[in-house]
PDB file of C-alpha atoms in Angstrom:
ATOM      1  CA  MET A  24     -19.337  -8.407   1.182  1.00 83.00           C
ATOM      2  CA  ILE A  25     -15.899  -9.064  -0.420  1.00 94.00           C
ATOM      3  CA  ASP A  26     -15.828 -10.046  -4.087  1.00 96.00           C
ATOM      4  CA  PHE A  27     -13.350 -12.739  -3.868  1.00 98.00           C
ATOM      5  CA  ASN A  28     -13.148 -12.768  -7.749  1.00 97.00           C
ATOM      6  CA  VAL A  29     -12.465  -9.106  -7.654  1.00 98.00           C
ATOM      7  CA  LEU A  30     -10.196  -9.420  -4.879  1.00 98.00           C
ATOM      8  CA  LYS A  31      -8.096 -12.128  -6.648  1.00 98.00           C
ATOM      9  CA  LYS A  32      -7.974 -10.037 -10.182  1.00 98.00           C
ATOM     10  CA  GLN A  33      -6.530  -7.061  -8.380  1.00 98.00           C
ATOM     11  CA  PHE A  34      -4.053  -9.259  -6.637  1.00 98.00           C
ATOM     12  CA  LEU A  35      -2.927 -10.866  -9.895  1.00 98.00           C
ATOM     13  CA  VAL A  36      -2.343  -7.535 -11.262  1.00 98.00           C
ATOM     14  CA  ILE A  37      -0.143  -6.569  -8.644  1.00 98.00           C
ATOM     15  CA  TYR A  38       1.783  -9.884  -8.245  1.00 98.00           C
ATOM     16  CA  CYS A  39       2.365  -9.904 -12.063  1.00 98.00           C
ATOM     17  CA  ALA A  40       3.725  -6.380 -12.417  1.00 98.00           C
ATOM     18  CA  VAL A  41       6.101  -7.257  -9.242  1.00 98.00           C
ATOM     19  CA  LYS A  42       7.136 -10.182 -10.703  1.00 98.00           C
ATOM     20  CA  GLN A  43       8.197  -8.632 -13.727  1.00 98.00           C
ATOM     21  CA  TYR A  44       9.252  -5.265 -12.928  1.00 97.00           C
ATOM     22  CA  GLY A  45      10.599  -5.625  -8.939  1.00 96.00           C
ATOM     23  CA  ASP A  46      14.066  -6.724  -7.818  1.00 94.00           C
ATOM     24  CA  SER A  47      15.243  -9.171  -5.216  1.00 94.00           C
ATOM     25  CA  THR A  48      13.922  -6.701  -2.542  1.00 93.00           C
ATOM     26  CA  ASN A  49      10.461  -7.752  -3.653  1.00 95.00           C
ATOM     27  CA  ASN A  50      10.638 -11.268  -2.589  1.00 96.00           C
ATOM     28  CA  PRO A  51       8.960 -10.740   0.599  1.00 95.00           C
ATOM     29  CA  GLN A  52       6.283  -9.000  -1.294  1.00 97.00           C
ATOM     30  CA  LEU A  53       6.107 -11.983  -3.666  1.00 98.00           C
ATOM     31  CA  ALA A  54       5.491 -14.525  -1.103  1.00 98.00           C
ATOM     32  CA  ILE A  55       2.829 -12.626   0.883  1.00 98.00           C
ATOM     33  CA  LEU A  56       1.599 -11.905  -2.795  1.00 98.00           C
ATOM     34  CA  GLU A  57       1.320 -15.699  -3.337  1.00 98.00           C
ATOM     35  CA  GLU A  58      -0.074 -16.733  -0.122  1.00 98.00           C
ATOM     36  CA  LEU A  59      -2.812 -14.362  -0.888  1.00 98.00           C
ATOM     37  CA  LEU A  60      -3.686 -15.833  -3.958  1.00 98.00           C
ATOM     38  CA  ALA A  61      -3.604 -19.110  -2.533  1.00 98.00           C
ATOM     39  CA  GLU A  62      -5.857 -18.169   0.040  1.00 98.00           C
ATOM     40  CA  LEU A  63      -8.435 -16.762  -2.626  1.00 98.00           C
ATOM     41  CA  ASP A  64      -8.363 -20.247  -4.514  1.00 98.00           C
ATOM     42  CA  LYS A  65      -9.987 -21.863  -1.299  1.00 98.00           C
ATOM     43  CA  ASP A  66     -13.543 -22.379  -1.272  1.00 96.00           C
ATOM     44  CA  ASN A  67     -13.960 -20.056   1.931  1.00 96.00           C
ATOM     45  CA  PRO A  68     -11.284 -17.835   2.070  1.00 97.00           C
ATOM     46  CA  ASP A  69     -10.500 -16.476   5.654  1.00 98.00           C
ATOM     47  CA  VAL A  70     -11.187 -12.617   5.272  1.00 97.00           C
ATOM     48  CA  LYS A  71      -9.172 -12.327   8.495  1.00 98.00           C
ATOM     49  CA  LEU A  72      -6.219 -13.781   7.248  1.00 98.00           C
ATOM     50  CA  LEU A  73      -6.566 -11.681   3.907  1.00 98.00           C
ATOM     51  CA  GLU A  74      -6.418  -8.414   5.963  1.00 98.00           C
ATOM     52  CA  GLU A  75      -3.527  -9.769   7.913  1.00 98.00           C
ATOM     53  CA  LEU A  76      -1.590 -10.616   4.663  1.00 98.00           C
ATOM     54  CA  ASN A  77      -2.449  -7.267   3.030  1.00 98.00           C
ATOM     55  CA  HIS A  78      -1.471  -5.503   6.018  1.00 97.00           C
ATOM     56  CA  SER A  79       1.837  -7.114   5.844  1.00 97.00           C
ATOM     57  CA  LEU A  80       2.440  -5.829   2.130  1.00 97.00           C
ATOM     58  CA  TYR A  81       2.735  -2.249   3.208  1.00 95.00           C
ATOM     59  CA  PRO A  82       5.530  -2.160   6.461  1.00 91.00           C
ATOM     60  CA  PRO A  83       6.932   1.169   7.273  1.00 89.00           C
ATOM     61  CA  TYR A  84       9.668   1.049   4.956  1.00 86.00           C
ATOM     62  CA  ALA A  85       9.851  -0.684   1.329  1.00 85.00           C
ATOM     63  CA  GLY A  86       6.940  -2.685   0.660  1.00 92.00           C
ATOM     64  CA  LEU A  87       4.558  -2.227  -2.181  1.00 95.00           C
ATOM     65  CA  SER A  88       3.681   1.501  -0.627  1.00 93.00           C
ATOM     66  CA  GLU A  89       7.370   2.202  -2.514  1.00 93.00           C
ATOM     67  CA  PHE A  90       6.637  -0.196  -5.339  1.00 96.00           C
ATOM     68  CA  PHE A  91       6.752   1.765  -8.908  1.00 95.00           C
ATOM     69  CA  ILE A  92       7.175   0.689 -12.092  1.00 97.00           C
ATOM     70  CA  TRP A  93      10.306   2.908 -13.495  1.00 96.00           C
ATOM     71  CA  ASP A  94      10.116   3.958 -17.573  1.00 96.00           C
ATOM     72  CA  ASP A  95      12.260   6.703 -19.128  1.00 97.00           C
ATOM     73  CA  ASP A  96       9.383   7.449 -21.153  1.00 98.00           C
ATOM     74  CA  PHE A  97       6.714   9.690 -18.809  1.00 98.00           C
ATOM     75  CA  ASP A  98       4.076   8.565 -20.539  1.00 98.00           C
ATOM     76  CA  LYS A  99       5.085   4.883 -20.553  1.00 98.00           C
ATOM     77  CA  ARG A 100       5.565   4.733 -17.052  1.00 98.00           C
ATOM     78  CA  ILE A 101       2.275   6.452 -16.315  1.00 98.00           C
ATOM     79  CA  GLU A 102       0.552   3.704 -18.132  1.00 98.00           C
ATOM     80  CA  LEU A 103       2.359   0.800 -16.667  1.00 98.00           C
ATOM     81  CA  ASN A 104       2.040   2.181 -13.222  1.00 98.00           C
ATOM     82  CA  ASN A 105      -1.814   3.025 -13.468  1.00 98.00           C
ATOM     83  CA  PRO A 106      -3.041  -0.365 -13.048  1.00 98.00           C
ATOM     84  CA  VAL A 107      -0.704  -1.208 -10.671  1.00 98.00           C
ATOM     85  CA  ASP A 108      -1.665   1.830  -8.241  1.00 98.00           C
ATOM     86  CA  ASN A 109      -5.586   1.204  -8.767  1.00 98.00           C
ATOM     87  CA  ALA A 110      -5.293  -2.307  -7.883  1.00 98.00           C
ATOM     88  CA  LYS A 111      -3.445  -1.390  -4.719  1.00 98.00           C
ATOM     89  CA  ARG A 112      -6.160   1.013  -3.819  1.00 97.00           C
ATOM     90  CA  ILE A 113      -9.128  -1.331  -4.986  1.00 97.00           C
ATOM     91  CA  THR A 114      -7.269  -3.918  -2.580  1.00 98.00           C
ATOM     92  CA  TRP A 115      -6.402  -1.595   0.202  1.00 96.00           C
ATOM     93  CA  GLU A 116     -10.032  -0.485   0.087  1.00 96.00           C
ATOM     94  CA  MET A 117     -11.784  -3.581   0.332  1.00 96.00           C
ATOM     95  CA  LEU A 118      -9.586  -5.171   3.151  1.00 96.00           C
ATOM     96  CA  ASN A 119      -9.847  -2.383   5.300  1.00 91.00           C
TER      97      ASN A 119
END
């Protein structure tokens, strides 16, 4: 059984990071994330739709698989990317 609250929290982590640190090339992912979050706000989210939307975040080129936050300070870069990487891992595992 999928814990929709956990899933929503993780997608919010990803959404906030992409919104804050991404650029215009990430607009398709932001739109998909907004769709995911809207679906998760429903009383009975459609799991199949969530799975499809999640898969569409990771096309063969670009997408969330290539998204990372850059900072010249290595330690800061790791600190910024860890929550996003964890959220991507958790959402992928929950919906696959």
